[in-house]
CSV table of C-alpha atoms and ligand atoms in Angstrom, one decimal:
chain,number,residue,atom,x,y,z
M,1,MET,CA,-13.2,80.3,-53.9
M,2,SER,CA,-15.3,78.4,-56.4
M,3,ARG,CA,-18.6,78.9,-58.2
M,4,TYR,CA,-19.5,75.4,-57.1
M,5,TRP,CA,-19.3,76.3,-53.4
M,6,SER,CA,-22.4,77.1,-51.4
M,7,SER,CA,-22.5,80.5,-49.9
M,8,LEU,CA,-22.1,78.9,-46.5
M,9,VAL,CA,-18.8,77.3,-47.6
M,10,HIS,CA,-17.6,80.7,-48.8
M,11,ARG,CA,-18.2,82.1,-45.3
M,12,LEU,CA,-16.5,79.4,-43.3
M,13,THR,CA,-13.1,79.9,-41.5
M,14,PRO,CA,-12.2,76.3,-40.6
M,15,TYR,CA,-10.3,75.3,-37.4
M,16,ILE,CA,-6.6,74.7,-37.8
M,17,PRO,CA,-5.4,71.8,-35.7
M,18,GLY,CA,-1.9,71.6,-34.2
M,19,GLU,CA,0.7,70.0,-36.5
M,20,GLN,CA,0.8,66.2,-36.8
M,21,PRO,CA,4.3,65.9,-38.2
M,22,LYS,CA,5.2,63.1,-40.6
M,23,LEU,CA,8.8,63.1,-39.3
M,24,SER,CA,9.3,60.7,-36.5
M,25,GLY,CA,11.6,61.3,-33.5
M,26,LEU,CA,10.2,64.8,-32.7
M,27,VAL,CA,9.3,65.7,-29.2
M,28,LYS,CA,5.7,66.5,-29.8
M,29,LEU,CA,4.3,68.8,-27.1
M,30,ASN,CA,1.8,70.7,-29.3
M,31,THR,CA,-1.6,69.0,-29.3
M,32,ASN,CA,-2.1,67.9,-25.7
M,33,GLU,CA,-2.0,64.2,-26.4
M,34,ASN,CA,-1.1,62.0,-23.5
M,35,PRO,CA,2.5,60.8,-23.5
M,36,TYR,CA,1.6,57.4,-22.2
M,37,PRO,CA,-0.1,54.6,-24.1
M,38,PRO,CA,-3.8,53.8,-23.4
M,39,SER,CA,-4.6,51.0,-21.0
M,40,PRO,CA,-3.5,47.5,-22.1
M,41,ARG,CA,-7.2,46.5,-21.7
M,42,VAL,CA,-8.0,48.9,-24.5
M,43,VAL,CA,-5.5,47.2,-26.8
M,44,ALA,CA,-6.8,43.8,-25.7
M,45,ALA,CA,-10.4,44.7,-26.4
M,46,ILE,CA,-9.7,46.0,-29.8
M,47,ASP,CA,-7.6,42.9,-30.6
M,48,ALA,CA,-10.5,40.8,-29.6
M,49,GLU,CA,-12.8,42.7,-31.9
M,50,LEU,CA,-10.2,42.4,-34.7
M,51,ARG,CA,-10.0,38.6,-34.3
M,52,ASN,CA,-13.6,38.5,-35.3
M,53,ALA,CA,-13.3,41.3,-37.8
M,54,GLY,CA,-14.4,39.4,-40.8
M,55,GLU,CA,-17.8,38.8,-39.3
M,56,LEU,CA,-18.2,41.9,-37.1
M,57,LEU,CA,-17.1,44.6,-39.6
M,58,ARG,CA,-19.7,43.3,-42.1
M,59,LEU,CA,-22.4,44.6,-39.7
M,60,TYR,CA,-23.3,48.1,-38.6
M,61,PRO,CA,-22.4,49.0,-35.1
M,62,ASP,CA,-25.0,49.6,-32.4
M,63,PRO,CA,-26.4,53.0,-33.4
M,64,ALA,CA,-27.0,54.0,-29.8
M,65,ALA,CA,-23.7,52.6,-28.5
M,66,GLU,CA,-25.6,51.3,-25.5
M,67,ARG,CA,-22.6,49.5,-24.0
M,68,LEU,CA,-20.6,52.6,-23.9
M,69,ARG,CA,-23.4,54.8,-22.5
M,70,GLU,CA,-23.9,52.1,-19.8
M,71,ALA,CA,-20.1,52.2,-19.1
M,72,VAL,CA,-20.1,55.9,-18.7
M,73,ALA,CA,-23.2,55.9,-16.4
M,74,THR,CA,-21.7,53.1,-14.3
M,75,ARG,CA,-18.5,55.0,-13.9
M,76,PHE,CA,-20.3,58.1,-12.7
M,77,ALA,CA,-23.0,56.3,-10.7
M,78,ASP,CA,-21.9,58.2,-7.6
M,79,PHE,CA,-23.3,61.4,-9.2
M,80,GLY,CA,-26.6,59.6,-10.0
M,81,ILE,CA,-25.9,59.5,-13.7
M,82,THR,CA,-28.1,57.2,-15.8
M,83,ARG,CA,-27.7,55.9,-19.3
M,84,GLU,CA,-30.4,58.2,-20.6
M,85,GLN,CA,-28.3,61.1,-19.5
M,86,VAL,CA,-25.3,60.1,-21.6
M,87,PHE,CA,-24.7,61.0,-25.3
M,88,VAL,CA,-21.7,59.6,-27.2
M,89,GLY,CA,-19.9,60.8,-30.3
M,90,ASN,CA,-16.7,60.6,-32.4
M,91,GLY,CA,-14.6,62.7,-30.2
M,92,SER,CA,-15.9,65.6,-28.1
M,93,ASP,CA,-15.5,67.8,-31.1
M,94,GLU,CA,-18.4,66.0,-32.8
M,95,VAL,CA,-20.4,66.1,-29.5
M,96,LEU,CA,-19.8,69.8,-29.3
M,97,ALA,CA,-20.8,70.3,-33.0
M,98,HIS,CA,-24.2,68.7,-32.2
M,99,ALA,CA,-24.5,70.8,-29.0
M,100,PHE,CA,-24.1,74.0,-31.0
M,101,MET,CA,-26.9,73.0,-33.4
M,102,ALA,CA,-29.2,71.3,-30.8
M,103,LEU,CA,-28.9,73.5,-27.8
M,104,LEU,CA,-27.0,76.8,-28.5
M,105,ARG,CA,-28.7,78.0,-31.7
M,106,HIS,CA,-31.2,80.6,-30.5
M,107,GLU,CA,-32.2,84.2,-31.2
M,108,LEU,CA,-29.7,85.7,-28.7
M,109,PRO,CA,-25.9,85.4,-29.1
M,110,ILE,CA,-24.1,82.7,-27.0
M,111,LEU,CA,-21.2,83.7,-24.8
M,112,PHE,CA,-17.8,82.3,-24.4
M,113,PRO,CA,-14.4,83.7,-23.1
M,114,ASP,CA,-12.3,85.8,-25.5
M,115,ILE,CA,-9.5,83.3,-24.9
M,116,SER,CA,-10.8,79.9,-25.2
M,117,TYR,CA,-11.0,76.8,-27.4
M,118,SER,CA,-10.7,78.2,-30.9
M,119,PHE,CA,-13.2,75.6,-32.3
M,120,TYR,CA,-16.1,77.4,-30.8
M,121,PRO,CA,-16.2,80.4,-33.2
M,122,VAL,CA,-15.8,77.9,-36.1
M,123,TYR,CA,-18.9,76.0,-35.0
M,124,CYS,CA,-20.8,79.2,-34.7
M,125,GLY,CA,-19.9,79.9,-38.4
M,126,LEU,CA,-20.9,76.5,-39.5
M,127,HIS,CA,-24.2,76.4,-37.6
M,128,ASP,CA,-25.1,80.0,-37.9
M,129,VAL,CA,-24.9,80.8,-34.2
M,130,ALA,CA,-24.4,84.4,-33.1
M,131,TYR,CA,-21.8,84.8,-30.4
M,132,ALA,CA,-20.2,87.4,-28.2
M,133,THR,CA,-16.9,86.9,-26.4
M,134,VAL,CA,-16.4,87.9,-22.8
M,135,PRO,CA,-12.9,89.0,-21.8
M,136,LEU,CA,-11.1,87.0,-19.2
M,137,ASP,CA,-9.8,89.1,-16.4
M,138,GLU,CA,-6.1,90.3,-16.2
M,139,ASN,CA,-5.2,86.9,-14.6
M,140,PHE,CA,-6.9,85.0,-17.4
M,141,ALA,CA,-9.7,84.0,-15.1
M,142,ILE,CA,-13.4,83.7,-16.0
M,143,ARG,CA,-15.4,86.3,-14.1
M,144,ILE,CA,-19.0,85.1,-13.6
M,145,ASP,CA,-20.5,88.5,-13.1
M,146,ASP,CA,-19.4,89.5,-16.6
M,147,TYR,CA,-21.8,86.8,-17.9
M,148,ALA,CA,-24.8,88.5,-16.4
M,149,VAL,CA,-26.4,89.5,-19.7
M,150,PRO,CA,-29.2,87.9,-21.7
M,151,ASN,CA,-27.8,85.2,-23.9
M,152,GLY,CA,-28.6,82.1,-26.1
M,153,GLY,CA,-26.3,79.9,-24.1
M,154,ILE,CA,-22.8,79.8,-22.5
M,155,ILE,CA,-19.9,77.5,-23.3
M,156,PHE,CA,-16.3,77.3,-21.9
M,157,PRO,CA,-13.7,74.7,-21.2
M,158,ASN,CA,-13.0,74.0,-17.6
M,159,PRO,CA,-10.1,73.9,-17.1
M,160,ASN,CA,-9.9,76.6,-19.8
M,161,ALA,CA,-7.8,76.1,-22.9
M,162,PRO,CA,-5.2,77.2,-23.7
M,163,THR,CA,-4.7,78.8,-20.2
M,164,GLY,CA,-5.2,75.8,-17.9
M,165,CYS,CA,-7.1,77.9,-15.4
M,166,LEU,CA,-9.8,76.3,-13.4
M,167,LEU,CA,-13.2,77.7,-12.4
M,168,PRO,CA,-14.5,76.3,-9.1
M,169,LEU,CA,-17.8,74.4,-9.1
M,170,SER,CA,-19.4,77.0,-6.9
M,171,ALA,CA,-18.9,79.6,-9.7
M,172,ILE,CA,-20.4,77.2,-12.2
M,173,GLU,CA,-23.4,76.7,-10.0
M,174,ARG,CA,-23.8,80.4,-9.7
M,175,LEU,CA,-23.8,80.7,-13.5
M,176,LEU,CA,-26.4,77.9,-13.8
M,177,LEU,CA,-28.7,79.6,-11.4
M,178,MET,CA,-28.2,83.0,-13.0
M,179,HIS,CA,-29.2,81.7,-16.5
M,180,ARG,CA,-31.9,79.1,-16.0
M,181,GLN,CA,-33.3,79.8,-19.5
M,182,SER,CA,-30.0,79.0,-21.2
M,183,VAL,CA,-27.9,75.9,-21.6
M,184,VAL,CA,-24.5,76.1,-20.0
M,185,VAL,CA,-22.0,73.7,-21.7
M,186,VAL,CA,-18.9,72.9,-19.6
M,187,ASP,CA,-16.2,71.4,-21.8
M,188,GLU,CA,-14.2,69.1,-19.5
M,189,ALA,CA,-11.5,67.9,-21.9
M,190,TYR,CA,-8.9,68.4,-19.3
M,191,VAL,CA,-10.8,68.0,-16.0
M,192,ASP,CA,-9.1,64.8,-15.0
M,193,PHE,CA,-5.7,66.5,-14.5
M,194,GLY,CA,-6.7,68.1,-11.2
M,195,GLY,CA,-10.1,69.8,-11.8
M,196,GLU,CA,-13.4,69.1,-10.2
M,197,SER,CA,-16.1,67.8,-12.5
M,198,ALA,CA,-19.4,69.6,-12.9
M,199,LEU,CA,-21.0,66.1,-13.3
M,200,ALA,CA,-21.9,66.6,-9.6
M,201,LEU,CA,-24.3,69.4,-10.7
M,202,VAL,CA,-26.1,67.5,-13.4
M,203,LYS,CA,-28.8,66.1,-11.1
M,204,GLU,CA,-29.8,69.5,-9.8
M,205,HIS,CA,-29.5,71.6,-13.0
M,206,PRO,CA,-31.5,70.9,-16.1
M,207,ASN,CA,-29.6,73.5,-18.1
M,208,LEU,CA,-26.1,71.9,-17.6
M,209,LEU,CA,-24.4,69.9,-20.3
M,210,VAL,CA,-21.0,68.5,-19.4
M,211,VAL,CA,-18.8,67.4,-22.4
M,212,ARG,CA,-15.9,65.1,-22.0
M,213,THR,CA,-13.4,63.2,-24.1
M,214,LEU,CA,-11.2,60.1,-24.0
M,215,SER,CA,-8.6,61.9,-26.1
M,216,LYS,CA,-6.6,63.4,-23.3
M,217,ALA,CA,-6.7,61.7,-20.0
M,218,HIS,CA,-7.4,58.3,-21.5
M,219,SER,CA,-4.7,58.5,-24.1
M,220,LEU,CA,-7.1,57.8,-26.9
M,221,ALA,CA,-6.9,60.8,-29.3
M,222,GLY,CA,-6.6,58.5,-32.2
M,223,LEU,CA,-9.8,56.5,-31.4
M,224,ARG,CA,-12.1,59.5,-31.5
M,225,VAL,CA,-14.5,59.1,-28.6
M,226,GLY,CA,-16.2,61.8,-26.6
M,227,TYR,CA,-19.4,62.1,-24.6
M,228,ALA,CA,-21.8,64.5,-23.1
M,229,VAL,CA,-23.8,64.2,-19.8
M,230,GLY,CA,-26.9,66.1,-19.0
M,231,GLN,CA,-30.5,65.6,-18.1
M,232,SER,CA,-32.4,63.5,-20.6
M,233,GLU,CA,-34.2,66.5,-22.1
M,234,LEU,CA,-30.8,67.8,-23.3
M,235,VAL,CA,-29.6,64.4,-24.4
M,236,GLU,CA,-32.7,63.9,-26.5
M,237,ALA,CA,-31.9,67.1,-28.4
M,238,LEU,CA,-28.5,65.8,-29.2
M,239,GLU,CA,-29.9,62.5,-30.3
M,240,ARG,CA,-32.4,64.2,-32.6
M,241,VAL,CA,-29.6,66.1,-34.3
M,242,LYS,CA,-27.3,63.0,-34.5
M,243,ASN,CA,-30.1,60.9,-36.0
M,244,SER,CA,-30.7,63.6,-38.6
M,245,PHE,CA,-27.0,63.5,-39.5
M,246,ASN,CA,-25.3,60.2,-38.9
M,247,SER,CA,-27.1,57.7,-36.9
M,248,TYR,CA,-24.2,55.2,-36.6
M,249,PRO,CA,-21.5,57.5,-35.2
M,250,LEU,CA,-19.1,55.2,-33.3
M,251,ASP,CA,-17.6,52.3,-35.0
M,252,ARG,CA,-17.2,48.9,-33.3
M,253,LEU,CA,-13.5,49.2,-32.5
M,254,ALA,CA,-14.1,52.6,-30.9
M,255,ILE,CA,-17.0,51.3,-28.8
M,256,ALA,CA,-14.9,48.3,-27.6
M,257,GLY,CA,-11.8,50.4,-26.8
M,258,ALA,CA,-13.7,53.1,-25.0
M,259,VAL,CA,-15.6,50.7,-22.8
M,260,ALA,CA,-12.4,49.0,-21.8
M,261,ALA,CA,-10.7,52.4,-21.1
M,262,ILE,CA,-13.5,53.6,-18.9
M,263,GLY,CA,-13.4,50.3,-17.0
M,264,ASP,CA,-9.7,50.6,-16.1
M,265,GLN,CA,-9.8,53.2,-13.4
M,266,ALA,CA,-6.5,52.1,-11.8
M,267,TYR,CA,-4.5,52.6,-15.1
M,268,PHE,CA,-6.2,55.9,-15.7
M,269,ASP,CA,-5.3,57.1,-12.2
M,270,GLY,CA,-1.7,56.0,-12.7
M,271,THR,CA,-1.1,57.9,-15.9
M,272,ARG,CA,-3.0,61.1,-15.0
M,273,HIS,CA,-1.1,61.4,-11.7
M,274,ALA,CA,2.2,60.8,-13.6
M,275,VAL,CA,1.2,63.7,-15.9
M,276,MET,CA,0.4,65.9,-12.9
M,277,ARG,CA,3.7,65.2,-11.2
M,278,SER,CA,5.6,66.0,-14.4
M,279,ARG,CA,3.6,69.2,-14.7
M,280,ALA,CA,4.7,70.4,-11.2
M,281,ALA,CA,8.4,69.7,-12.1
M,282,LEU,CA,8.1,71.4,-15.5
M,283,CYS,CA,6.5,74.5,-14.0
M,284,ASP,CA,9.4,74.8,-11.6
M,285,ALA,CA,12.0,74.3,-14.3
M,286,LEU,CA,10.3,76.9,-16.6
M,287,ARG,CA,10.1,79.4,-13.8
M,288,GLY,CA,13.8,78.8,-13.2
M,289,LEU,CA,14.4,79.8,-16.8
M,290,GLY,CA,12.5,83.1,-16.4
M,291,PHE,CA,9.1,82.1,-17.6
M,292,GLU,CA,5.9,83.2,-16.1
M,293,VAL,CA,3.7,80.1,-15.9
M,294,LEU,CA,0.0,80.2,-15.2
M,295,PRO,CA,-1.1,77.7,-12.6
M,296,SER,CA,-2.3,74.8,-14.7
M,297,PHE,CA,-5.0,72.2,-14.0
M,298,ALA,CA,-4.6,70.6,-17.4
M,299,ASN,CA,-2.0,68.4,-19.2
M,300,PHE,CA,-0.3,71.5,-20.6
M,301,VAL,CA,1.1,74.7,-19.3
M,302,PHE,CA,0.7,78.2,-20.7
M,303,ALA,CA,3.9,80.3,-20.2
M,304,ARG,CA,5.6,83.4,-21.4
M,305,HIS,CA,9.1,84.6,-21.2
M,306,GLY,CA,9.7,88.2,-20.2
M,307,GLN,CA,12.5,88.8,-22.6
M,308,ARG,CA,12.0,86.5,-25.6
M,309,ASP,CA,9.5,86.6,-28.3
M,310,ALA,CA,7.2,83.5,-28.2
M,311,ASP,CA,7.1,82.9,-31.9
M,312,ALA,CA,10.9,83.0,-32.1
M,313,LEU,CA,11.2,80.6,-29.1
M,314,ALA,CA,8.7,78.2,-30.8
M,315,ALA,CA,10.7,78.4,-34.0
M,316,ALA,CA,14.0,77.8,-32.2
M,317,LEU,CA,12.5,74.7,-30.4
M,318,ARG,CA,11.2,73.4,-33.7
M,319,LEU,CA,14.8,73.5,-35.1
M,320,ARG,CA,15.8,71.3,-32.2
M,321,GLY,CA,13.0,68.8,-32.9
M,322,ILE,CA,10.6,70.0,-30.2
M,323,ILE,CA,7.1,71.3,-31.2
M,324,VAL,CA,5.0,73.4,-28.9
M,325,ARG,CA,1.9,75.5,-29.7
M,326,HIS,CA,2.0,79.2,-30.3
M,327,PHE,CA,-1.3,81.1,-31.1
M,328,LYS,CA,-0.9,84.4,-33.0
M,329,LEU,CA,-3.9,85.8,-31.3
M,330,PRO,CA,-4.6,89.0,-29.3
M,331,ARG,CA,-3.5,89.0,-25.7
M,332,ILE,CA,-1.7,85.6,-26.0
M,333,ASP,CA,0.7,86.0,-28.8
M,334,GLN,CA,3.6,86.1,-26.3
M,335,HIS,CA,2.6,82.8,-24.7
M,336,LEU,CA,3.5,79.2,-25.5
M,337,ARG,CA,1.2,76.3,-24.8
M,338,ILE,CA,3.3,73.3,-23.9
M,339,THR,CA,1.9,69.8,-23.5
M,340,ILE,CA,3.2,67.8,-20.5
M,341,GLY,CA,5.3,65.0,-21.9
M,342,THR,CA,7.1,62.2,-20.1
M,343,ASP,CA,9.8,63.4,-17.7
M,344,ALA,CA,12.3,62.6,-20.3
M,345,GLN,CA,10.5,64.8,-22.9
M,346,CYS,CA,10.2,67.6,-20.4
M,347,GLY,CA,13.9,67.3,-19.7
M,348,LEU,CA,14.7,67.6,-23.4
M,349,LEU,CA,12.5,70.7,-23.6
M,350,ILE,CA,14.2,72.3,-20.6
M,351,ASP,CA,17.7,71.5,-22.0
M,352,ALA,CA,16.8,73.0,-25.4
M,353,LEU,CA,15.3,76.2,-23.8
M,354,ARG,CA,18.4,76.6,-21.6
M,355,GLU,CA,20.5,76.5,-24.8
M,356,ILE,CA,18.3,78.9,-26.7
M,357,LEU,CA,18.1,81.4,-23.8
M,358,ALA,CA,21.8,81.3,-23.0
V,401,PLP,C1,-8.9,68.5,-27.2
V,401,PLP,C2,-10.2,69.3,-26.9
V,401,PLP,C3,-11.4,68.9,-27.4
V,401,PLP,C4,-11.6,67.8,-28.4
V,401,PLP,O1,-11.3,66.6,-28.1
V,401,PLP,P1,-11.7,65.4,-29.0
V,401,PLP,O2,-12.5,64.5,-28.2
V,401,PLP,O3,-10.3,64.8,-29.4
V,401,PLP,O4,-12.4,65.9,-30.2
V,401,PLP,C5,-12.5,69.6,-27.0
V,401,PLP,N1,-12.4,70.7,-26.2
V,401,PLP,C6,-11.2,71.1,-25.8
V,401,PLP,C7,-11.2,72.3,-25.0
V,401,PLP,C8,-10.1,70.4,-26.1
V,401,PLP,O5,-8.9,70.9,-25.8
């Protein structure tokens, strides 16, 4: 508290990201980073930029990041996506922040699940957006009929975080038709690990905004690149907010790296499938140790142990150099969210848990 703070700052409750430890050698399964490095083409593209750094970094980057928007449109040409339907930002968190201000701030409260990405209520606080949470059902699934109330917009991750549960496209389509007056934001941070993208619905639905990131499936959490796809009317709203805030959002290295990542489909498919294979093995092993594991379509699993307290388990793992995420929140305080690591990392986790549970 300070007399110098604005009343807005007094009211804020900032998001607390997962720990980024200074210690090396830890098995880090707490923030859903990809255990594999990004495509070698990303590294080569950034190296090429750096070789010319003296000249290039003197200049502002392209404020519209046209190359990147073009790369995204090309990648999703099968869905009829054009460059005018793509908006890019510094990570999907920034894209989401713009969406809250540009598309979700209306008279009526917006809706999102009671168990969901914990950044959403933070943005509501920052941007003065009223919200109401809608409880997931007893299996942690989103029930579309529960959203049949007047609202200023709807947002949810698909697959959901931190549960990993997937909502089928048919359900999303039903929601879009039910609320033609509201924007529905589908946050697809994890969709590449087995989900079905709502990008297929963009063409038919002017109220759909799909938000995606290169942080998870493209192994580029450190580069900070995300994007949104929607009809140009929605993208124009995001552009208007962006150009009233920071008109040069992506730096030159980020644009170069992101374009290269999006262009390397074969590498992308290799790593995401490796994560999915490890996920299946990890789920089996956890169940073998007495965990209930929700079926996951993401690069993490959400699991609880019938007999052991989740906070105590997380602490015991931490002592053994393994970090997982535990949320002290209603309904999920006995769950752990565990990021899928390499098979070797998953093996260390299972060995440690076996020891702790013995
Ligand atoms: C990780 C994550 C994001 C943010 O990703 P960045 O692009 O790194 O900002 C957005 N939404 C959800 C649900 C996430 O889990």
